[in-house]
Amino acid sequence: MSHLSSGVDDMVRAILAYEFEDLDTVDAGAIDDIRAGFLDDWVLSISTSGMLSERIVAEVERAWRFDPELLVDALLDGADEVSRRRFKGSRGRHAETVPTASALG
């Protein structure tokens, strides 16, 4: 499985947005870790939200493990266009964080 249905993807994005609504930056290290396969904390986050069944959480985890960019895309959903392009175009370690649109004004 390399994709999620739009309804599941929308729900995951909403959960992640709610969980991390107080953050004003995209953590470059977190993006790098996701790409390196460190997904357990993210899976736990959606699992403990209570919004998704165990079956759906397992489906999301399989999709993320197959294609971690699905999770990267979900996390960059609230980021500004420049940040999205920067993270989507890079694959290496970053030494900084990039502000989200809400942090810029």
PDB file of C-alpha atoms in Angstrom:
ATOM      1  CA  MET A   1       0.000   0.000   0.000  1.00  0.00           C
ATOM      2  CA  SER A   2       1.500   3.294  -1.003  1.00  0.00           C
ATOM      3  CA  HIS A   3      -1.357   5.688  -0.372  1.00  0.00           C
ATOM      4  CA  LEU A   4      -4.163   6.499   2.029  1.00  0.00           C
ATOM      5  CA  SER A   5      -7.752   7.199   1.162  1.00  0.00           C
ATOM      6  CA  SER A   6      -8.515  10.906   1.178  1.00  0.00           C
ATOM      7  CA  GLY A   7     -10.773  10.548   4.216  1.00  0.00           C
ATOM      8  CA  VAL A   8      -8.086   8.801   6.269  1.00  0.00           C
ATOM      9  CA  ASP A   9      -5.427  11.231   5.062  1.00  0.00           C
ATOM     10  CA  ASP A  10      -7.645  14.191   6.009  1.00  0.00           C
ATOM     11  CA  MET A  11      -8.260  12.719   9.468  1.00  0.00           C
ATOM     12  CA  VAL A  12      -4.543  12.098  10.049  1.00  0.00           C
ATOM     13  CA  ARG A  13      -3.728  15.661   8.984  1.00  0.00           C
ATOM     14  CA  ALA A  14      -6.368  16.997  11.361  1.00  0.00           C
ATOM     15  CA  ILE A  15      -5.015  14.921  14.255  1.00  0.00           C
ATOM     16  CA  LEU A  16      -1.454  16.052  13.609  1.00  0.00           C
ATOM     17  CA  ALA A  17      -2.535  19.688  13.223  1.00  0.00           C
ATOM     18  CA  TYR A  18      -4.391  19.539  16.543  1.00  0.00           C
ATOM     19  CA  GLU A  19      -1.557  17.750  18.358  1.00  0.00           C
ATOM     20  CA  PHE A  20       1.031  20.253  17.185  1.00  0.00           C
ATOM     21  CA  GLU A  21      -1.022  23.435  16.787  1.00  0.00           C
ATOM     22  CA  ASP A  22       1.142  25.346  19.260  1.00  0.00           C
ATOM     23  CA  LEU A  23       4.322  24.800  17.249  1.00  0.00           C
ATOM     24  CA  ASP A  24       5.314  27.611  14.917  1.00  0.00           C
ATOM     25  CA  THR A  25       8.089  25.770  13.105  1.00  0.00           C
ATOM     26  CA  VAL A  26       8.640  22.662  11.093  1.00  0.00           C
ATOM     27  CA  ASP A  27      11.376  20.669  12.810  1.00  0.00           C
ATOM     28  CA  ALA A  28      13.953  19.795  10.160  1.00  0.00           C
ATOM     29  CA  GLY A  29      15.389  17.065  12.376  1.00  0.00           C
ATOM     30  CA  ALA A  30      11.978  15.445  12.687  1.00  0.00           C
ATOM     31  CA  ILE A  31      11.575  15.434   8.905  1.00  0.00           C
ATOM     32  CA  ASP A  32      15.004  13.811   8.539  1.00  0.00           C
ATOM     33  CA  ASP A  33      14.134  11.221  11.192  1.00  0.00           C
ATOM     34  CA  ILE A  34      10.880  10.377   9.418  1.00  0.00           C
ATOM     35  CA  ARG A  35      12.756   9.852   6.175  1.00  0.00           C
ATOM     36  CA  ALA A  36      15.180   7.605   8.079  1.00  0.00           C
ATOM     37  CA  GLY A  37      12.240   5.449   9.203  1.00  0.00           C
ATOM     38  CA  PHE A  38      11.760   6.648  12.783  1.00  0.00           C
ATOM     39  CA  LEU A  39       7.958   6.621  12.767  1.00  0.00           C
ATOM     40  CA  ASP A  40       6.960   5.050  16.080  1.00  0.00           C
ATOM     41  CA  ASP A  41       6.254   8.334  17.907  1.00  0.00           C
ATOM     42  CA  TRP A  42       4.088   9.528  15.018  1.00  0.00           C
ATOM     43  CA  VAL A  43       2.150   6.268  14.935  1.00  0.00           C
ATOM     44  CA  LEU A  44       1.672   6.508  18.703  1.00  0.00           C
ATOM     45  CA  SER A  45       0.410  10.065  18.321  1.00  0.00           C
ATOM     46  CA  ILE A  46      -2.374   9.121  15.925  1.00  0.00           C
ATOM     47  CA  SER A  47      -3.105   5.906  17.839  1.00  0.00           C
ATOM     48  CA  THR A  48      -3.634   7.655  21.163  1.00  0.00           C
ATOM     49  CA  SER A  49      -5.832  10.345  19.634  1.00  0.00           C
ATOM     50  CA  GLY A  50      -8.800   8.000  19.881  1.00  0.00           C
ATOM     51  CA  MET A  51     -10.001   9.184  16.478  1.00  0.00           C
ATOM     52  CA  LEU A  52      -8.911   6.149  14.446  1.00  0.00           C
ATOM     53  CA  SER A  53      -9.565   2.458  14.860  1.00  0.00           C
ATOM     54  CA  GLU A  54      -6.666   0.043  15.402  1.00  0.00           C
ATOM     55  CA  ARG A  55      -7.173  -1.221  11.851  1.00  0.00           C
ATOM     56  CA  ILE A  56      -6.907   2.272  10.385  1.00  0.00           C
ATOM     57  CA  VAL A  57      -3.836   3.075  12.517  1.00  0.00           C
ATOM     58  CA  ALA A  58      -2.184  -0.106  11.223  1.00  0.00           C
ATOM     59  CA  GLU A  59      -3.117   0.891   7.653  1.00  0.00           C
ATOM     60  CA  VAL A  60      -1.603   4.347   8.145  1.00  0.00           C
ATOM     61  CA  GLU A  61       1.548   2.876   9.655  1.00  0.00           C
ATOM     62  CA  ARG A  62       1.990   0.476   6.707  1.00  0.00           C
ATOM     63  CA  ALA A  63       1.521   3.347   4.262  1.00  0.00           C
ATOM     64  CA  TRP A  64       4.028   5.555   6.112  1.00  0.00           C
ATOM     65  CA  ARG A  65       6.589   2.757   6.301  1.00  0.00           C
ATOM     66  CA  PHE A  66       6.207   2.144   2.571  1.00  0.00           C
ATOM     67  CA  ASP A  67       6.360   5.872   1.751  1.00  0.00           C
ATOM     68  CA  PRO A  68       7.459   8.169   4.622  1.00  0.00           C
ATOM     69  CA  GLU A  69       6.809  11.186   2.385  1.00  0.00           C
ATOM     70  CA  LEU A  70       3.097  10.700   3.126  1.00  0.00           C
ATOM     71  CA  LEU A  71       3.805  11.688   6.731  1.00  0.00           C
ATOM     72  CA  VAL A  72       6.157  14.481   5.653  1.00  0.00           C
ATOM     73  CA  ASP A  73       3.380  15.861   3.430  1.00  0.00           C
ATOM     74  CA  ALA A  74       0.899  15.713   6.318  1.00  0.00           C
ATOM     75  CA  LEU A  75       3.271  17.576   8.629  1.00  0.00           C
ATOM     76  CA  LEU A  76       4.042  20.217   6.020  1.00  0.00           C
ATOM     77  CA  ASP A  77       0.342  20.809   5.407  1.00  0.00           C
ATOM     78  CA  GLY A  78       0.328  23.988   7.517  1.00  0.00           C
ATOM     79  CA  ALA A  79       3.749  25.222   6.466  1.00  0.00           C
ATOM     80  CA  ASP A  80       4.283  28.117   4.104  1.00  0.00           C
ATOM     81  CA  GLU A  81       5.071  27.441   0.437  1.00  0.00           C
ATOM     82  CA  VAL A  82       8.787  28.198   0.756  1.00  0.00           C
ATOM     83  CA  SER A  83       9.153  25.760   3.650  1.00  0.00           C
ATOM     84  CA  ARG A  84       7.238  23.051   1.794  1.00  0.00           C
ATOM     85  CA  ARG A  85       9.465  23.411  -1.257  1.00  0.00           C
ATOM     86  CA  ARG A  86      12.585  23.444   0.851  1.00  0.00           C
ATOM     87  CA  PHE A  87      11.728  20.270   2.719  1.00  0.00           C
ATOM     88  CA  LYS A  88      10.286  18.494  -0.287  1.00  0.00           C
ATOM     89  CA  GLY A  89      13.400  19.248  -2.331  1.00  0.00           C
ATOM     90  CA  SER A  90      15.890  18.209   0.327  1.00  0.00           C
ATOM     91  CA  ARG A  91      16.835  14.819   1.621  1.00  0.00           C
ATOM     92  CA  GLY A  92      19.730  15.604   3.943  1.00  0.00           C
ATOM     93  CA  ARG A  93      20.221  16.669   7.537  1.00  0.00           C
ATOM     94  CA  HIS A  94      19.157  20.209   8.390  1.00  0.00           C
ATOM     95  CA  ALA A  95      20.736  22.332  11.088  1.00  0.00           C
ATOM     96  CA  GLU A  96      17.759  24.608  11.587  1.00  0.00           C
ATOM     97  CA  THR A  97      14.007  24.778  11.798  1.00  0.00           C
ATOM     98  CA  VAL A  98      11.834  26.673   9.374  1.00  0.00           C
ATOM     99  CA  PRO A  99       8.924  28.870  10.506  1.00  0.00           C
ATOM    100  CA  THR A 100       5.393  27.939   9.537  1.00  0.00           C
ATOM    101  CA  ALA A 101       3.041  30.439   7.956  1.00  0.00           C
ATOM    102  CA  SER A 102       1.409  31.210  11.314  1.00  0.00           C
ATOM    103  CA  ALA A 103       4.783  32.163  12.799  1.00  0.00           C
ATOM    104  CA  LEU A 104       5.476  34.622  10.008  1.00  0.00           C
ATOM    105  CA  GLY A 105       2.439  36.715  10.553  1.00  0.00           C
TER     106      GLY A 105
END
